[in-house]
Amino acid sequence: MDLRRRPRGGRLISLVPMIDVMLILLVFFMVTSSYLDLDMVPMLERQDDSGPAPRVGNAEANGPLFVRIGPDGALRVGPRSLDLAGFAGLLGDRLTADAGLQVLILPSGHAPTQALVSVMDAATRAGVQRLRIVRLSGAP
């Protein structure tokens, strides 16, 4: 009787190609995904449910100033429509009350570029240091 070991089966399966494919997929999904900058628009939290909800864009000196630019280039700050001279006066008043005023510009998708540049120019001439342009996009 002859006792011999059977030869081992085929070669072991290498995991390197699978790891390469997983790495390529990881990089692909990282590059194609979009990240939202949630710091663009500060969230206001209500402290007490009995009081009125906080309003954004009002004349309070402690909150950010939201400026909307319509498709026709018209400026709206809260419920008011302003021209550039009125906007500069409003910025002057708000900056005397709060030197660290944050101005958030929300242009419409069809707003003229010149209106956006004019608003940014008026804000920087008034002395605004914290100026941001916010683009709102729809949910996917």
PDB file of C-alpha atoms in Angstrom:
ATOM      1  CA  MET A   1       0.000   0.000   0.000  1.00  0.00           C
ATOM      2  CA  ASP A   2       1.352   3.278  -1.095  1.00  0.00           C
ATOM      3  CA  LEU A   3       0.416   6.367   0.945  1.00  0.00           C
ATOM      4  CA  ARG A   4       0.834   9.621  -0.816  1.00  0.00           C
ATOM      5  CA  ARG A   5      -0.561  13.005  -0.127  1.00  0.00           C
ATOM      6  CA  ARG A   6      -2.862  14.452  -2.624  1.00  0.00           C
ATOM      7  CA  PRO A   7      -1.522  17.523  -4.271  1.00  0.00           C
ATOM      8  CA  ARG A   8      -3.088  20.719  -3.024  1.00  0.00           C
ATOM      9  CA  GLY A   9      -5.891  22.243  -5.009  1.00  0.00           C
ATOM     10  CA  GLY A  10      -5.496  25.263  -7.216  1.00  0.00           C
ATOM     11  CA  ARG A  11      -3.870  28.496  -6.219  1.00  0.00           C
ATOM     12  CA  LEU A  12      -5.356  30.668  -3.519  1.00  0.00           C
ATOM     13  CA  ILE A  13      -7.654  33.432  -4.668  1.00  0.00           C
ATOM     14  CA  SER A  14      -5.952  36.785  -4.421  1.00  0.00           C
ATOM     15  CA  LEU A  15      -7.920  39.619  -2.826  1.00  0.00           C
ATOM     16  CA  VAL A  16      -5.819  42.360  -4.399  1.00  0.00           C
ATOM     17  CA  PRO A  17      -8.041  42.856  -7.494  1.00  0.00           C
ATOM     18  CA  MET A  18     -11.142  43.075  -5.321  1.00  0.00           C
ATOM     19  CA  ILE A  19      -9.481  45.676  -3.085  1.00  0.00           C
ATOM     20  CA  ASP A  20      -8.460  47.650  -6.174  1.00  0.00           C
ATOM     21  CA  VAL A  21     -12.027  47.668  -7.468  1.00  0.00           C
ATOM     22  CA  MET A  22     -13.381  48.748  -4.082  1.00  0.00           C
ATOM     23  CA  LEU A  23     -10.839  51.582  -3.911  1.00  0.00           C
ATOM     24  CA  ILE A  24     -11.799  52.771  -7.388  1.00  0.00           C
ATOM     25  CA  LEU A  25     -15.501  52.726  -6.430  1.00  0.00           C
ATOM     26  CA  LEU A  26     -14.774  54.624  -3.222  1.00  0.00           C
ATOM     27  CA  VAL A  27     -12.886  57.336  -5.080  1.00  0.00           C
ATOM     28  CA  PHE A  28     -15.618  57.510  -7.746  1.00  0.00           C
ATOM     29  CA  PHE A  29     -18.394  58.028  -5.202  1.00  0.00           C
ATOM     30  CA  MET A  30     -16.357  60.567  -3.254  1.00  0.00           C
ATOM     31  CA  VAL A  31     -15.670  62.626  -6.368  1.00  0.00           C
ATOM     32  CA  THR A  32     -19.213  62.520  -7.749  1.00  0.00           C
ATOM     33  CA  SER A  33     -21.035  63.257  -4.510  1.00  0.00           C
ATOM     34  CA  SER A  34     -21.869  66.805  -3.542  1.00  0.00           C
ATOM     35  CA  TYR A  35     -21.298  68.224  -0.117  1.00  0.00           C
ATOM     36  CA  LEU A  36     -23.523  70.903   1.316  1.00  0.00           C
ATOM     37  CA  ASP A  37     -21.940  73.688   3.265  1.00  0.00           C
ATOM     38  CA  LEU A  38     -24.450  73.883   6.096  1.00  0.00           C
ATOM     39  CA  ASP A  39     -22.594  76.841   7.581  1.00  0.00           C
ATOM     40  CA  MET A  40     -23.824  79.060   4.737  1.00  0.00           C
ATOM     41  CA  VAL A  41     -27.126  79.912   6.394  1.00  0.00           C
ATOM     42  CA  PRO A  42     -27.074  80.008  10.185  1.00  0.00           C
ATOM     43  CA  MET A  43     -29.970  78.242  11.831  1.00  0.00           C
ATOM     44  CA  LEU A  44     -31.929  80.135  14.443  1.00  0.00           C
ATOM     45  CA  GLU A  45     -33.194  78.027  17.290  1.00  0.00           C
ATOM     46  CA  ARG A  46     -36.250  78.979  19.299  1.00  0.00           C
ATOM     47  CA  GLN A  47     -35.630  79.116  23.017  1.00  0.00           C
ATOM     48  CA  ASP A  48     -39.262  79.171  24.106  1.00  0.00           C
ATOM     49  CA  ASP A  49     -42.340  77.965  22.235  1.00  0.00           C
ATOM     50  CA  SER A  50     -44.531  80.658  23.790  1.00  0.00           C
ATOM     51  CA  GLY A  51     -42.755  83.549  22.038  1.00  0.00           C
ATOM     52  CA  PRO A  52     -42.938  84.498  18.389  1.00  0.00           C
ATOM     53  CA  ALA A  53     -40.682  82.770  15.911  1.00  0.00           C
ATOM     54  CA  PRO A  54     -37.476  84.662  15.081  1.00  0.00           C
ATOM     55  CA  ARG A  55     -37.571  86.626  11.867  1.00  0.00           C
ATOM     56  CA  VAL A  56     -34.689  86.666   9.436  1.00  0.00           C
ATOM     57  CA  GLY A  57     -33.776  89.895   7.682  1.00  0.00           C
ATOM     58  CA  ASN A  58     -35.495  92.264  10.071  1.00  0.00           C
ATOM     59  CA  ALA A  59     -33.994  95.352  11.656  1.00  0.00           C
ATOM     60  CA  GLU A  60     -32.412  93.533  14.585  1.00  0.00           C
ATOM     61  CA  ALA A  61     -28.771  94.454  15.000  1.00  0.00           C
ATOM     62  CA  ASN A  62     -27.640  91.041  16.209  1.00  0.00           C
ATOM     63  CA  GLY A  63     -28.645  88.820  13.290  1.00  0.00           C
ATOM     64  CA  PRO A  64     -27.408  88.438   9.740  1.00  0.00           C
ATOM     65  CA  LEU A  65     -28.814  90.644   7.021  1.00  0.00           C
ATOM     66  CA  PHE A  66     -30.409  88.641   4.202  1.00  0.00           C
ATOM     67  CA  VAL A  67     -30.527  90.414   0.843  1.00  0.00           C
ATOM     68  CA  ARG A  68     -32.516  88.853  -1.982  1.00  0.00           C
ATOM     69  CA  ILE A  69     -31.925  89.826  -5.597  1.00  0.00           C
ATOM     70  CA  GLY A  70     -34.892  89.152  -7.844  1.00  0.00           C
ATOM     71  CA  PRO A  71     -34.853  88.158 -11.526  1.00  0.00           C
ATOM     72  CA  ASP A  72     -35.330  91.806 -12.474  1.00  0.00           C
ATOM     73  CA  GLY A  73     -32.393  92.916 -10.279  1.00  0.00           C
ATOM     74  CA  ALA A  74     -34.603  94.388  -7.533  1.00  0.00           C
ATOM     75  CA  LEU A  75     -33.250  94.217  -3.970  1.00  0.00           C
ATOM     76  CA  ARG A  76     -35.389  92.968  -1.119  1.00  0.00           C
ATOM     77  CA  VAL A  77     -34.352  93.077   2.517  1.00  0.00           C
ATOM     78  CA  GLY A  78     -37.061  91.346   4.490  1.00  0.00           C
ATOM     79  CA  PRO A  79     -40.408  92.706   3.311  1.00  0.00           C
ATOM     80  CA  ARG A  80     -38.911  95.950   1.942  1.00  0.00           C
ATOM     81  CA  SER A  81     -37.790  96.694  -1.602  1.00  0.00           C
ATOM     82  CA  LEU A  82     -34.729  98.930  -1.756  1.00  0.00           C
ATOM     83  CA  ASP A  83     -32.585 100.632  -4.330  1.00  0.00           C
ATOM     84  CA  LEU A  84     -28.786 100.753  -3.997  1.00  0.00           C
ATOM     85  CA  ALA A  85     -28.805 104.082  -2.139  1.00  0.00           C
ATOM     86  CA  GLY A  86     -31.366 102.815   0.382  1.00  0.00           C
ATOM     87  CA  PHE A  87     -29.401  99.593   0.766  1.00  0.00           C
ATOM     88  CA  ALA A  88     -26.209 101.543   1.475  1.00  0.00           C
ATOM     89  CA  GLY A  89     -28.066 103.620   4.103  1.00  0.00           C
ATOM     90  CA  LEU A  90     -29.454 100.482   5.726  1.00  0.00           C
ATOM     91  CA  LEU A  91     -25.970  98.954   5.817  1.00  0.00           C
ATOM     92  CA  GLY A  92     -24.579 102.110   7.412  1.00  0.00           C
ATOM     93  CA  ASP A  93     -27.230 101.988  10.143  1.00  0.00           C
ATOM     94  CA  ARG A  94     -26.730  98.289  10.804  1.00  0.00           C
ATOM     95  CA  LEU A  95     -22.929  98.573  10.845  1.00  0.00           C
ATOM     96  CA  THR A  96     -23.025 101.322  13.475  1.00  0.00           C
ATOM     97  CA  ALA A  97     -25.078  98.998  15.683  1.00  0.00           C
ATOM     98  CA  ASP A  98     -23.031  95.856  14.926  1.00  0.00           C
ATOM     99  CA  ALA A  99     -19.531  96.147  13.430  1.00  0.00           C
ATOM    100  CA  GLY A 100     -19.397  92.386  12.791  1.00  0.00           C
ATOM    101  CA  LEU A 101     -22.544  92.354  10.652  1.00  0.00           C
ATOM    102  CA  GLN A 102     -22.862  89.343   8.371  1.00  0.00           C
ATOM    103  CA  VAL A 103     -24.518  90.004   5.007  1.00  0.00           C
ATOM    104  CA  LEU A 104     -25.917  87.029   3.093  1.00  0.00           C
ATOM    105  CA  ILE A 105     -26.848  87.634  -0.535  1.00  0.00           C
ATOM    106  CA  LEU A 106     -29.392  85.266  -2.066  1.00  0.00           C
ATOM    107  CA  PRO A 107     -29.552  85.985  -5.818  1.00  0.00           C
ATOM    108  CA  SER A 108     -32.292  84.514  -7.947  1.00  0.00           C
ATOM    109  CA  GLY A 109     -31.212  82.036 -10.587  1.00  0.00           C
ATOM    110  CA  HIS A 110     -32.073  84.582 -13.272  1.00  0.00           C
ATOM    111  CA  ALA A 111     -30.717  87.666 -11.490  1.00  0.00           C
ATOM    112  CA  PRO A 112     -28.417  89.820 -13.610  1.00  0.00           C
ATOM    113  CA  THR A 113     -24.758  89.541 -12.718  1.00  0.00           C
ATOM    114  CA  GLN A 114     -24.450  93.322 -12.642  1.00  0.00           C
ATOM    115  CA  ALA A 115     -27.033  93.523  -9.841  1.00  0.00           C
ATOM    116  CA  LEU A 116     -25.020  91.030  -7.784  1.00  0.00           C
ATOM    117  CA  VAL A 117     -21.791  92.945  -8.390  1.00  0.00           C
ATOM    118  CA  SER A 118     -23.493  96.236  -7.476  1.00  0.00           C
ATOM    119  CA  VAL A 119     -24.791  94.814  -4.186  1.00  0.00           C
ATOM    120  CA  MET A 120     -21.375  93.363  -3.332  1.00  0.00           C
ATOM    121  CA  ASP A 121     -19.716  96.684  -4.193  1.00  0.00           C
ATOM    122  CA  ALA A 122     -22.164  98.657  -2.035  1.00  0.00           C
ATOM    123  CA  ALA A 123     -21.584  96.266   0.875  1.00  0.00           C
ATOM    124  CA  THR A 124     -17.800  96.471   0.683  1.00  0.00           C
ATOM    125  CA  ARG A 125     -17.900 100.265   0.355  1.00  0.00           C
ATOM    126  CA  ALA A 126     -20.056 100.432   3.484  1.00  0.00           C
ATOM    127  CA  GLY A 127     -17.411  98.425   5.360  1.00  0.00           C
ATOM    128  CA  VAL A 128     -18.956  94.941   5.538  1.00  0.00           C
ATOM    129  CA  GLN A 129     -16.275  92.373   6.380  1.00  0.00           C
ATOM    130  CA  ARG A 130     -18.464  89.244   6.462  1.00  0.00           C
ATOM    131  CA  LEU A 131     -20.120  88.915   3.062  1.00  0.00           C
ATOM    132  CA  ARG A 132     -21.398  85.644   1.593  1.00  0.00           C
ATOM    133  CA  ILE A 133     -23.286  84.667  -1.512  1.00  0.00           C
ATOM    134  CA  VAL A 134     -25.736  81.843  -0.935  1.00  0.00           C
ATOM    135  CA  ARG A 135     -27.082  79.649  -3.700  1.00  0.00           C
ATOM    136  CA  LEU A 136     -30.153  77.654  -2.863  1.00  0.00           C
ATOM    137  CA  SER A 137     -30.568  74.465  -4.809  1.00  0.00           C
ATOM    138  CA  GLY A 138     -33.499  72.106  -5.004  1.00  0.00           C
ATOM    139  CA  ALA A 139     -33.523  68.643  -3.489  1.00  0.00           C
ATOM    140  CA  PRO A 140     -32.381  65.854  -5.811  1.00  0.00           C
TER     141      PRO A 140
END
